[in-house]
Tab-separated table of C-alpha atoms in Angstrom:
chain	number	residue	atom	x	y	z
A	27	UNK	CA	51.950	121.385	238.922
A	28	UNK	CA	52.902	122.346	235.351
A	29	UNK	CA	54.449	125.511	236.800
A	30	UNK	CA	56.109	123.545	239.809
A	31	UNK	CA	58.257	121.697	237.197
A	32	UNK	CA	58.755	123.756	234.592
A	33	UNK	CA	59.294	126.914	236.115
A	34	UNK	CA	62.041	128.551	232.906
A	35	UNK	CA	59.328	128.351	230.463
A	36	UNK	CA	56.168	129.423	232.727
A	37	UNK	CA	57.582	132.613	234.493
A	38	UNK	CA	57.073	135.503	231.982
A	39	UNK	CA	61.013	137.622	231.398
A	40	UNK	CA	61.217	140.441	234.085
A	41	UNK	CA	61.001	143.747	232.700
A	42	UNK	CA	64.355	145.411	233.708
A	43	UNK	CA	66.389	142.538	231.668
A	44	UNK	CA	64.351	143.101	228.267
A	45	UNK	CA	64.939	147.208	228.863
A	46	UNK	CA	68.828	146.468	229.359
A	47	UNK	CA	68.902	144.588	226.249
A	48	UNK	CA	66.900	146.747	223.740
A	49	UNK	CA	68.864	149.876	225.659
A	50	UNK	CA	72.359	148.246	224.512
A	51	UNK	CA	71.073	147.138	220.838
A	52	UNK	CA	69.413	150.931	220.318
A	53	UNK	CA	73.410	152.204	221.850
A	54	UNK	CA	75.266	149.792	219.579
A	55	UNK	CA	72.801	150.628	216.744
A	56	UNK	CA	72.659	154.559	217.275
A	57	UNK	CA	77.013	154.423	217.825
A	58	UNK	CA	76.667	152.858	213.810
A	59	UNK	CA	74.542	155.491	212.647
A	60	UNK	CA	77.001	158.009	213.939
A	61	UNK	CA	79.074	156.727	212.008
A	62	UNK	CA	77.208	156.169	209.087
A	63	UNK	CA	76.255	160.085	209.384
A	64	UNK	CA	79.971	160.904	209.706
A	65	UNK	CA	81.519	159.732	206.746
A	66	UNK	CA	77.894	161.136	204.718
A	67	UNK	CA	79.261	164.416	205.714
A	68	UNK	CA	82.913	163.402	204.493
A	69	UNK	CA	84.239	166.067	201.970
A	70	UNK	CA	85.352	162.935	200.398
A	71	UNK	CA	83.542	161.523	197.586
A	72	UNK	CA	82.784	157.692	197.929
A	73	UNK	CA	84.451	156.409	194.933
A	74	UNK	CA	83.728	152.466	194.327
A	75	UNK	CA	86.497	149.715	192.723
A	76	UNK	CA	85.854	150.134	189.052
A	77	UNK	CA	85.862	153.974	189.732
A	78	UNK	CA	89.589	153.942	191.080
A	79	UNK	CA	90.178	151.902	188.416
A	80	UNK	CA	89.573	154.277	185.997
A	81	UNK	CA	91.203	156.875	187.739
A	82	UNK	CA	94.799	155.465	188.323
A	83	UNK	CA	94.191	154.313	184.384
A	84	UNK	CA	92.978	157.291	183.174
A	85	UNK	CA	94.345	157.690	179.266
A	86	UNK	CA	94.656	154.166	179.000
A	87	UNK	CA	92.707	152.520	176.655
A	88	UNK	CA	91.064	149.185	178.318
A	89	UNK	CA	90.787	146.243	176.472
A	90	UNK	CA	88.363	143.663	176.704
A	91	UNK	CA	89.293	140.885	175.326
A	92	UNK	CA	89.787	138.002	176.536
A	93	UNK	CA	93.371	136.700	177.610
A	94	UNK	CA	93.692	132.953	179.541
A	95	UNK	CA	95.147	133.149	182.619
A	96	UNK	CA	98.052	131.506	183.274
A	97	UNK	CA	99.309	128.826	185.485
A	98	UNK	CA	101.793	129.800	188.239
A	99	UNK	CA	104.941	127.601	187.165
A	100	UNK	CA	106.907	125.940	190.348
A	101	UNK	CA	110.058	125.076	188.711
A	102	UNK	CA	111.471	121.177	189.691
A	103	UNK	CA	114.400	119.933	189.444
A	104	UNK	CA	114.921	117.877	186.373
A	105	UNK	CA	114.873	113.944	186.956
A	106	UNK	CA	116.726	111.543	184.578
A	107	UNK	CA	117.241	109.162	186.947
A	108	UNK	CA	115.216	106.743	184.479
A	109	UNK	CA	116.495	107.807	181.511
A	110	UNK	CA	120.467	107.696	181.901
A	111	UNK	CA	121.317	104.499	183.145
A	112	UNK	CA	120.380	103.179	179.571
A	113	UNK	CA	122.856	105.053	177.979
A	114	UNK	CA	126.420	104.360	177.026
A	115	UNK	CA	128.954	105.470	179.604
A	116	UNK	CA	130.758	108.262	177.632
A	117	UNK	CA	126.553	109.867	176.309
A	118	UNK	CA	125.390	109.730	180.089
A	119	UNK	CA	128.718	111.407	181.243
A	120	UNK	CA	128.176	114.211	179.028
A	121	UNK	CA	124.075	114.308	179.609
A	122	UNK	CA	125.278	114.264	183.798
A	123	UNK	CA	127.401	117.094	182.792
A	124	UNK	CA	124.497	118.933	181.034
A	125	UNK	CA	122.526	118.543	183.971
A	126	UNK	CA	124.874	120.483	186.845
A	127	UNK	CA	125.387	123.183	184.474
A	128	UNK	CA	123.909	125.968	185.295
A	129	UNK	CA	125.246	128.591	183.029
A	130	UNK	CA	123.644	129.127	179.746
A	131	UNK	CA	127.211	129.282	177.521
A	132	UNK	CA	128.867	126.327	179.307
A	133	UNK	CA	125.687	123.986	178.540
A	134	UNK	CA	125.914	125.009	174.678
A	135	UNK	CA	129.162	123.836	174.571
A	136	UNK	CA	128.471	120.232	176.544
A	137	UNK	CA	124.586	120.452	174.196
A	138	UNK	CA	127.776	121.129	171.112
A	139	UNK	CA	129.246	117.748	172.452
A	140	UNK	CA	126.676	115.942	173.041
A	141	UNK	CA	125.187	116.694	168.979
A	142	UNK	CA	129.405	115.992	167.813
A	143	UNK	CA	128.484	112.436	169.687
A	144	UNK	CA	124.931	111.978	167.447
A	145	UNK	CA	127.271	112.723	164.627
A	146	UNK	CA	129.969	110.290	164.608
A	147	UNK	CA	129.696	107.160	163.172
A	148	UNK	CA	129.272	104.599	165.485
A	149	UNK	CA	126.689	105.901	167.589
A	150	UNK	CA	123.853	104.023	168.595
A	151	UNK	CA	120.767	104.670	166.641
A	152	UNK	CA	118.730	102.702	169.367
A	153	UNK	CA	119.446	105.496	171.832
A	154	UNK	CA	118.183	107.791	170.360
A	155	UNK	CA	114.840	108.170	172.368
A	156	UNK	CA	116.620	107.155	175.795
A	157	UNK	CA	118.568	110.426	174.779
A	158	UNK	CA	115.646	112.668	173.642
A	159	UNK	CA	113.518	111.863	177.080
A	160	UNK	CA	116.806	112.735	178.663
A	161	UNK	CA	117.250	116.030	176.832
A	162	UNK	CA	113.386	117.008	176.829
A	163	UNK	CA	113.377	116.338	180.941
A	164	UNK	CA	116.644	118.740	181.252
A	165	UNK	CA	115.473	121.552	179.120
A	166	UNK	CA	112.176	121.887	180.152
A	167	UNK	CA	112.594	125.263	181.806
A	168	UNK	CA	113.583	127.145	178.054
A	169	UNK	CA	110.167	126.249	176.846
A	170	UNK	CA	108.183	127.696	179.408
A	171	UNK	CA	107.258	131.465	179.496
A	172	UNK	CA	107.864	134.115	176.637
A	173	UNK	CA	110.091	133.171	174.000
A	174	UNK	CA	109.711	136.797	172.222
A	175	UNK	CA	111.491	139.308	173.964
A	176	UNK	CA	109.729	142.498	175.755
A	177	UNK	CA	112.073	144.833	173.330
A	178	UNK	CA	112.828	143.499	169.673
A	179	UNK	CA	116.000	144.338	168.542
A	180	UNK	CA	119.008	142.578	166.428
A	181	UNK	CA	120.596	141.899	169.720
A	182	UNK	CA	117.866	140.688	171.571
A	183	UNK	CA	116.483	137.973	169.064
A	184	UNK	CA	120.471	136.709	169.201
A	185	UNK	CA	120.532	135.865	172.115
A	186	UNK	CA	117.099	134.776	172.650
A	187	UNK	CA	118.144	131.836	170.557
A	188	UNK	CA	121.863	131.292	172.060
A	189	UNK	CA	119.793	128.443	174.376
A	190	UNK	CA	121.283	124.879	174.185
A	191	UNK	CA	118.178	123.264	172.563
A	192	UNK	CA	119.099	125.484	169.393
A	193	UNK	CA	121.950	124.022	168.921
A	194	UNK	CA	120.658	121.146	167.296
A	195	UNK	CA	118.708	124.049	165.012
A	196	UNK	CA	122.349	125.489	163.931
A	197	UNK	CA	124.379	122.063	163.199
A	198	UNK	CA	120.912	121.492	160.722
A	199	UNK	CA	121.158	124.983	159.096
A	200	UNK	CA	124.824	124.949	158.752
A	201	UNK	CA	124.263	120.871	156.707
A	202	UNK	CA	123.600	120.167	153.340
A	203	UNK	CA	120.416	118.163	153.168
A	204	UNK	CA	122.208	115.423	151.384
A	205	UNK	CA	124.568	115.077	154.610
A	206	UNK	CA	123.965	112.213	156.203
A	207	UNK	CA	124.261	113.691	159.569
A	208	UNK	CA	121.523	116.285	158.058
A	209	UNK	CA	119.046	113.042	158.560
A	210	UNK	CA	120.216	111.940	161.879
A	211	UNK	CA	119.648	115.520	163.682
A	212	UNK	CA	115.971	115.228	162.041
A	213	UNK	CA	115.361	111.577	164.233
A	214	UNK	CA	116.929	113.886	167.012
A	215	UNK	CA	114.599	115.993	166.895
A	216	UNK	CA	111.406	114.054	165.982
A	217	UNK	CA	111.799	112.421	168.741
A	218	UNK	CA	112.021	115.270	171.089
A	219	UNK	CA	108.949	116.352	169.571
A	220	UNK	CA	107.269	113.213	170.726
A	221	UNK	CA	109.025	114.364	173.984
A	222	UNK	CA	108.098	117.717	174.077
A	223	UNK	CA	105.024	119.168	171.221
A	224	UNK	CA	106.493	122.399	172.257
A	225	UNK	CA	109.748	122.014	170.109
A	226	UNK	CA	107.712	123.059	166.451
A	227	UNK	CA	106.952	126.269	167.088
A	228	UNK	CA	110.697	126.753	169.124
A	229	UNK	CA	112.672	126.212	165.785
A	230	UNK	CA	110.282	128.086	163.473
A	231	UNK	CA	111.374	131.404	165.592
A	232	UNK	CA	114.589	129.906	165.741
A	233	UNK	CA	114.631	130.032	161.647
A	234	UNK	CA	112.975	132.785	161.217
A	235	UNK	CA	114.993	135.367	164.840
A	236	UNK	CA	118.531	134.041	164.045
A	237	UNK	CA	120.484	135.257	160.900
A	238	UNK	CA	122.433	132.186	161.338
A	239	UNK	CA	119.189	130.663	159.317
A	240	UNK	CA	118.937	133.068	157.059
A	241	UNK	CA	117.137	131.630	154.342
A	242	UNK	CA	116.956	128.280	156.106
A	243	UNK	CA	113.070	128.313	156.978
A	244	UNK	CA	112.385	125.188	153.923
A	245	UNK	CA	114.216	123.349	157.165
A	246	UNK	CA	110.711	123.071	158.760
A	247	UNK	CA	109.007	120.915	155.509
A	248	UNK	CA	112.325	118.676	156.180
A	249	UNK	CA	111.525	118.445	159.633
A	250	UNK	CA	107.156	117.684	159.265
A	251	UNK	CA	108.220	115.223	156.946
A	252	UNK	CA	110.420	113.132	159.777
A	253	UNK	CA	108.234	113.608	162.406
A	254	UNK	CA	105.282	110.765	162.827
A	255	UNK	CA	102.826	113.063	161.381
A	256	UNK	CA	104.762	113.203	158.346
A	257	UNK	CA	102.942	115.673	156.875
A	258	UNK	CA	103.677	119.667	156.200
A	259	UNK	CA	99.624	120.724	156.896
A	260	UNK	CA	99.402	118.982	159.480
A	261	UNK	CA	102.208	119.502	161.566
A	262	UNK	CA	102.468	123.128	160.517
A	263	UNK	CA	98.858	123.575	162.210
A	264	UNK	CA	99.645	121.956	164.883
A	265	UNK	CA	102.517	123.534	166.062
A	266	UNK	CA	100.619	127.118	165.539
A	267	UNK	CA	98.283	126.081	167.259
A	268	UNK	CA	100.216	125.311	170.302
A	269	UNK	CA	102.312	128.977	169.865
A	270	UNK	CA	98.723	130.670	169.554
A	271	UNK	CA	98.029	128.787	173.089
A	272	UNK	CA	101.022	129.522	175.018
A	273	UNK	CA	102.514	133.438	173.164
A	274	UNK	CA	99.996	135.278	171.661
A	275	UNK	CA	102.770	137.803	171.146
A	276	UNK	CA	105.072	135.016	169.056
A	277	UNK	CA	102.252	134.171	166.934
A	278	UNK	CA	101.479	137.515	165.351
A	279	UNK	CA	105.607	137.562	164.701
A	280	UNK	CA	105.939	134.782	163.094
A	281	UNK	CA	102.589	135.266	161.331
A	282	UNK	CA	104.352	137.143	158.195
A	283	UNK	CA	106.973	134.120	157.723
A	284	UNK	CA	104.213	131.364	157.866
A	285	UNK	CA	102.248	132.819	155.400
A	286	UNK	CA	105.265	134.164	152.690
A	287	UNK	CA	106.926	130.839	152.937
A	288	UNK	CA	103.966	128.294	153.131
A	289	UNK	CA	101.114	129.951	151.115
A	290	UNK	CA	99.722	126.834	149.646
A	291	UNK	CA	99.079	125.220	153.405
A	292	UNK	CA	98.172	128.778	155.066
A	293	UNK	CA	96.422	130.592	152.141
A	294	UNK	CA	93.675	127.524	150.839
A	295	UNK	CA	91.551	127.033	154.160
A	296	UNK	CA	90.907	129.913	156.822
A	297	UNK	CA	92.196	126.971	159.539
A	298	UNK	CA	95.221	129.031	160.555
A	299	UNK	CA	93.350	132.635	160.131
A	300	UNK	CA	91.059	131.758	162.173
A	301	UNK	CA	93.406	130.209	164.712
A	302	UNK	CA	95.080	134.396	164.637
A	303	UNK	CA	91.541	136.795	164.770
A	304	UNK	CA	90.349	134.471	167.664
A	305	UNK	CA	93.251	135.735	170.210
A	306	UNK	CA	94.677	138.549	169.181
A	307	UNK	CA	93.816	142.435	170.326
A	308	UNK	CA	92.860	145.454	168.477
A	309	UNK	CA	96.647	146.633	168.340
A	310	UNK	CA	98.430	143.253	167.001
A	311	UNK	CA	94.739	143.699	164.540
A	312	UNK	CA	96.610	146.911	163.777
A	313	UNK	CA	100.009	145.975	162.551
A	314	UNK	CA	98.536	142.655	160.989
A	315	UNK	CA	97.304	145.119	158.717
A	316	UNK	CA	100.355	147.280	158.414
A	317	UNK	CA	102.438	144.173	157.284
A	318	UNK	CA	99.772	143.773	154.817
A	319	UNK	CA	99.401	147.169	153.156
A	320	UNK	CA	103.701	147.185	153.324
A	321	UNK	CA	103.967	144.168	151.323
A	322	UNK	CA	105.079	142.425	154.248
A	323	UNK	CA	102.152	139.921	154.731
A	324	UNK	CA	99.365	138.218	152.063
A	325	UNK	CA	96.995	136.281	153.656
A	326	UNK	CA	93.997	136.527	151.155
A	327	UNK	CA	94.712	135.262	147.234
A	328	UNK	CA	91.603	135.452	144.586
A	329	UNK	CA	90.957	131.653	144.233
A	330	UNK	CA	90.565	131.202	147.325
A	331	UNK	CA	88.863	134.213	149.592
A	332	UNK	CA	85.927	133.957	149.208
A	333	UNK	CA	85.583	130.374	150.396
A	334	UNK	CA	87.744	131.561	153.662
A	335	UNK	CA	84.981	134.856	153.646
A	336	UNK	CA	82.300	131.557	154.071
A	337	UNK	CA	84.494	129.766	156.357
A	338	UNK	CA	84.153	132.236	158.919
A	339	UNK	CA	80.749	133.646	158.778
A	340	UNK	CA	80.218	131.036	161.832
A	341	UNK	CA	83.080	132.495	163.653
A	342	UNK	CA	82.827	134.923	166.920
A	343	UNK	CA	81.583	139.356	165.585
A	344	UNK	CA	85.281	139.969	166.686
A	345	UNK	CA	87.308	137.352	164.672
A	346	UNK	CA	84.675	138.331	161.786
A	347	UNK	CA	85.511	142.226	162.049
A	348	UNK	CA	89.107	140.838	161.972
A	349	UNK	CA	88.705	139.233	158.896
A	350	UNK	CA	87.854	141.534	156.772
A	351	UNK	CA	89.690	144.687	158.188
A	352	UNK	CA	92.630	142.091	157.407
A	353	UNK	CA	90.898	141.174	153.992
A	354	UNK	CA	90.330	145.116	153.613
A	355	UNK	CA	93.989	145.545	154.063
A	356	UNK	CA	94.409	143.768	150.674
A	357	UNK	CA	93.843	145.079	147.251
A	358	UNK	CA	91.379	142.367	145.720
A	359	UNK	CA	88.499	143.825	143.833
A	360	UNK	CA	85.487	143.756	145.717
A	361	UNK	CA	83.832	141.826	142.793
A	362	UNK	CA	85.672	138.176	144.242
A	363	UNK	CA	84.239	138.435	147.034
A	364	UNK	CA	80.178	139.354	146.444
A	365	UNK	CA	79.103	136.318	145.324
A	366	UNK	CA	78.871	135.939	148.939
A	367	UNK	CA	75.943	138.133	149.158
A	368	UNK	CA	73.957	135.384	148.545
A	369	UNK	CA	75.047	133.187	151.539
A	370	UNK	CA	74.586	136.177	153.763
A	371	UNK	CA	71.165	136.764	155.798
A	372	UNK	CA	70.448	140.064	157.841
A	373	UNK	CA	69.701	138.541	160.834
A	374	UNK	CA	72.188	135.424	161.068
A	375	UNK	CA	75.599	137.858	158.965
A	376	UNK	CA	75.481	141.235	160.415
A	377	UNK	CA	79.051	141.907	160.802
A	378	UNK	CA	79.944	140.632	156.908
A	379	UNK	CA	76.898	142.565	155.882
A	380	UNK	CA	77.769	145.737	157.084
A	381	UNK	CA	81.570	145.461	156.252
A	382	UNK	CA	79.886	144.803	153.287
A	383	UNK	CA	78.037	147.381	152.813
A	384	UNK	CA	80.893	149.846	153.785
A	385	UNK	CA	82.938	148.825	151.237
A	386	UNK	CA	80.442	149.089	148.623
A	387	UNK	CA	79.585	152.367	149.729
A	388	UNK	CA	83.269	153.441	147.943
A	389	UNK	CA	82.871	151.389	144.617
A	390	UNK	CA	81.602	152.207	141.588
A	391	UNK	CA	78.443	149.347	140.503
A	392	UNK	CA	79.026	147.014	138.033
A	393	UNK	CA	76.370	145.088	136.131
A	394	UNK	CA	77.315	142.277	138.730
A	395	UNK	CA	77.942	144.055	141.585
A	396	UNK	CA	73.668	145.072	140.893
A	397	UNK	CA	72.456	141.804	139.864
A	398	UNK	CA	73.695	139.831	143.366
A	399	UNK	CA	72.212	143.325	145.598
A	400	UNK	CA	69.042	142.998	143.504
A	401	UNK	CA	69.389	138.659	144.251
A	402	UNK	CA	68.968	139.789	147.597
A	403	UNK	CA	65.521	138.395	148.660
A	404	UNK	CA	63.352	141.168	149.725
A	405	UNK	CA	62.363	140.990	153.752
A	406	UNK	CA	60.616	144.215	154.848
A	407	UNK	CA	63.181	144.498	158.135
A	408	UNK	CA	66.359	143.841	155.949
A	409	UNK	CA	67.242	147.460	154.342
A	410	UNK	CA	70.929	146.168	152.667
A	411	UNK	CA	69.446	146.902	149.132
A	412	UNK	CA	67.549	149.359	149.911
A	413	UNK	CA	70.154	150.864	151.273
A	414	UNK	CA	73.302	150.272	148.683
A	415	UNK	CA	70.688	151.343	145.808
A	416	UNK	CA	69.473	154.701	147.177
A	417	UNK	CA	73.579	155.657	147.373
A	418	UNK	CA	74.382	154.176	144.044
A	419	UNK	CA	71.212	156.136	142.798
A	420	UNK	CA	72.991	159.338	144.451
A	421	UNK	CA	76.285	158.773	143.383
A	422	UNK	CA	76.163	156.710	140.406
A	423	UNK	CA	72.867	158.064	138.777
A	424	UNK	CA	73.918	157.238	134.854
A	425	UNK	CA	76.417	153.956	135.857
A	426	UNK	CA	73.132	152.595	137.707
A	427	UNK	CA	70.231	153.144	135.357
A	428	UNK	CA	72.388	151.432	132.282
A	429	UNK	CA	72.484	148.697	134.857
A	430	UNK	CA	69.581	148.311	135.624
A	431	UNK	CA	67.755	148.301	132.425
A	432	UNK	CA	70.260	145.498	131.442
A	433	UNK	CA	69.392	143.509	134.091
A	434	UNK	CA	65.029	144.075	133.141
A	435	UNK	CA	65.915	143.035	129.654
A	436	UNK	CA	68.142	140.022	130.608
A	437	UNK	CA	65.210	139.013	132.955
A	438	UNK	CA	62.752	140.014	129.970
A	439	UNK	CA	61.391	135.595	130.211
A	440	UNK	CA	59.362	133.743	131.986
A	441	UNK	CA	59.831	132.536	135.474
A	442	UNK	CA	62.086	129.618	135.554
A	443	UNK	CA	60.586	126.493	136.949
A	444	UNK	CA	61.399	125.395	140.497
A	445	UNK	CA	64.000	123.071	141.251
A	446	UNK	CA	64.414	120.842	144.448
A	447	UNK	CA	67.485	121.181	146.304
A	448	UNK	CA	68.411	117.576	145.667
A	449	UNK	CA	68.397	118.318	141.974
A	450	UNK	CA	69.849	121.571	141.648
A	451	UNK	CA	73.601	121.547	141.477
A	452	UNK	CA	73.481	125.284	142.915
A	453	UNK	CA	71.326	126.363	146.384
A	454	UNK	CA	72.071	129.782	145.740
A	455	UNK	CA	68.941	132.206	144.704
A	456	UNK	CA	68.516	132.844	141.080
A	457	UNK	CA	67.446	137.110	140.135
A	458	UNK	CA	63.505	136.928	138.730
A	459	UNK	CA	61.829	139.892	137.278
A	460	UNK	CA	60.053	139.873	140.789
A	461	UNK	CA	62.777	140.488	142.684
A	462	UNK	CA	63.890	143.454	140.388
A	463	UNK	CA	60.579	145.345	141.138
A	464	UNK	CA	60.577	144.936	144.329
A	465	UNK	CA	63.555	146.019	145.444
A	466	UNK	CA	63.035	148.791	142.562
A	467	UNK	CA	59.326	149.748	144.569
A	468	UNK	CA	61.365	149.480	147.575
A	469	UNK	CA	63.631	152.110	146.455
A	470	UNK	CA	60.495	154.406	145.434
A	471	UNK	CA	59.112	154.610	148.747
A	472	UNK	CA	62.468	155.084	150.625
A	473	UNK	CA	62.617	157.880	147.994
A	474	UNK	CA	59.147	159.296	148.936
A	475	UNK	CA	59.375	159.087	152.512
A	476	UNK	CA	62.977	160.585	152.924
A	477	UNK	CA	61.456	163.676	149.915
A	478	UNK	CA	64.233	163.044	147.701
A	479	UNK	CA	63.908	163.471	144.137
A	480	UNK	CA	66.250	161.777	141.988
A	481	UNK	CA	66.994	162.791	138.255
A	482	UNK	CA	68.547	160.924	135.214
A	483	UNK	CA	68.519	157.254	134.193
A	484	UNK	CA	67.371	155.897	138.152
A	485	UNK	CA	64.337	158.579	137.329
A	486	UNK	CA	63.183	156.546	134.948
A	487	UNK	CA	63.302	153.005	136.949
A	488	UNK	CA	61.075	154.525	140.266
A	489	UNK	CA	60.808	158.366	139.727
A	490	UNK	CA	57.372	157.991	138.074
A	491	UNK	CA	55.680	155.722	140.467
A	492	UNK	CA	55.567	158.567	143.311
A	493	UNK	CA	52.025	159.090	141.617
A	494	UNK	CA	50.943	155.907	142.661
A	495	UNK	CA	47.658	156.189	144.450
A	496	UNK	CA	48.150	156.361	148.114
A	497	UNK	CA	46.795	152.601	149.668
A	498	UNK	CA	47.985	151.183	146.372
A	499	UNK	CA	48.352	147.147	147.072
A	500	UNK	CA	51.852	145.336	146.281
A	501	UNK	CA	50.307	143.525	143.325
A	502	UNK	CA	48.870	146.579	142.014
A	503	UNK	CA	52.351	148.132	142.587
A	504	UNK	CA	54.185	145.678	140.778
A	505	UNK	CA	51.826	145.412	137.958
A	506	UNK	CA	52.779	149.166	137.198
A	507	UNK	CA	56.140	149.220	137.685
A	508	UNK	CA	55.867	146.727	134.881
A	509	UNK	CA	54.263	148.350	132.700
A	510	UNK	CA	56.366	151.422	133.161
A	511	UNK	CA	59.233	149.173	132.477
A	512	UNK	CA	57.888	148.177	129.665
A	513	UNK	CA	57.382	151.533	127.504
A	514	UNK	CA	60.678	152.500	128.213
A	515	UNK	CA	61.955	149.506	126.856
A	516	UNK	CA	59.810	149.089	124.108
A	517	UNK	CA	59.395	145.395	125.456
A	518	UNK	CA	56.897	143.288	126.281
A	519	UNK	CA	56.961	141.719	130.095
A	520	UNK	CA	55.960	138.283	131.132
A	521	UNK	CA	53.056	138.099	133.683
A	522	UNK	CA	54.311	137.659	137.053
A	523	UNK	CA	54.325	135.007	139.381
A	524	UNK	CA	54.375	136.972	142.631
A	525	UNK	CA	55.253	135.302	145.795
A	526	UNK	CA	53.747	135.616	149.689
A	527	UNK	CA	55.542	138.996	151.482
A	528	UNK	CA	56.807	138.842	154.738
């Protein structure tokens, strides 16, 4: 009965049909296999897309720094309808004429006429905000794309500042600050700044690039004070941040002038430096280093460099390396920043430690350097102190020996009581006798393991210890070290208070 009602489910499929399907599938697969086999015996080697890219870019250095993707910009006609009717008749005609003109030279002429109207005594200041809204809308195309010419020459720079918006900058540069029109134009720029924040770094660019603005960089300070921000530092940092987001080349171009003209705003913290090293590539880093070494750029000064380097410890790896490269391009003594060693942890700050290690390697050790190096906590995985002591012991034996002797004598006193972090004004570790002996013992072990024998001043601290019995414990070794240096110095060392080893 089931077979009668549901024949399609009960009847088995006919074998010939199945065979035909299998044959067709087999034939189709065979065709694909043949195609693949033909390809396998092709004389040309298979290449991946990455390989093709490498072949096309052969000889070029690939840059893996992140660069933000710029969105495609669709030009839309300026719409000033909501604002233009609020202007008086004369000003409205000029603004509408400015809107109709497409030739840049003609736009500049009309803009100059608008500036002349603003400077008239009977100009209604209440129209300033409305006029700024119109100009911000009309000039929005000027604030798109790259500002700096591809090839930087005097001609290309002058051509790049021949824009209608630059007419306001030029008129300001030609005026004396006590001129009544000077404050009016500053108010105009301040209103425009609220509508279009990019006007700030465009003003900085004009003051650097234009011949008419030579020696007028201080004008930016007057502009900053006229804005709603009213503060030079805040305004400058905001404008440089906007520049960083829009045009890295322009940021690097402006950097020497910004640092030289506004040292109090740029050198007292690492804010601007972080903006720069966060976006530059290796080529731009090298260019900035050249500016430093040619005397065109100063990014660090002695009274603030240590704090800036400490701030940089939280930055990304490339940012930290760039910061250290820029620091090393300056002629600041290393002793100025050597206290940073007590802030560095071997697992958390490898960038700073590696840069310092290479720089200390080039230096003749001073007592302060040796003290800071020995002040680092002893840890079996932290080889910083041992490596630099070994290098100094080989290259500057007598000098290092004298400094170690002086530090041993100074620390020949009972260890200080530990102060709580709350009551202590300084959280930095203090050099102790135990630390000195621990580091000297590590140096002795390193020299013994590398079969390197020292002669001279340092040998009296670590050389004789090679006769320690095998398996002698850490505490016993330090006790022997203390006895040995007591005999050399002719003083009695205090009893050692040993900390647990890691």
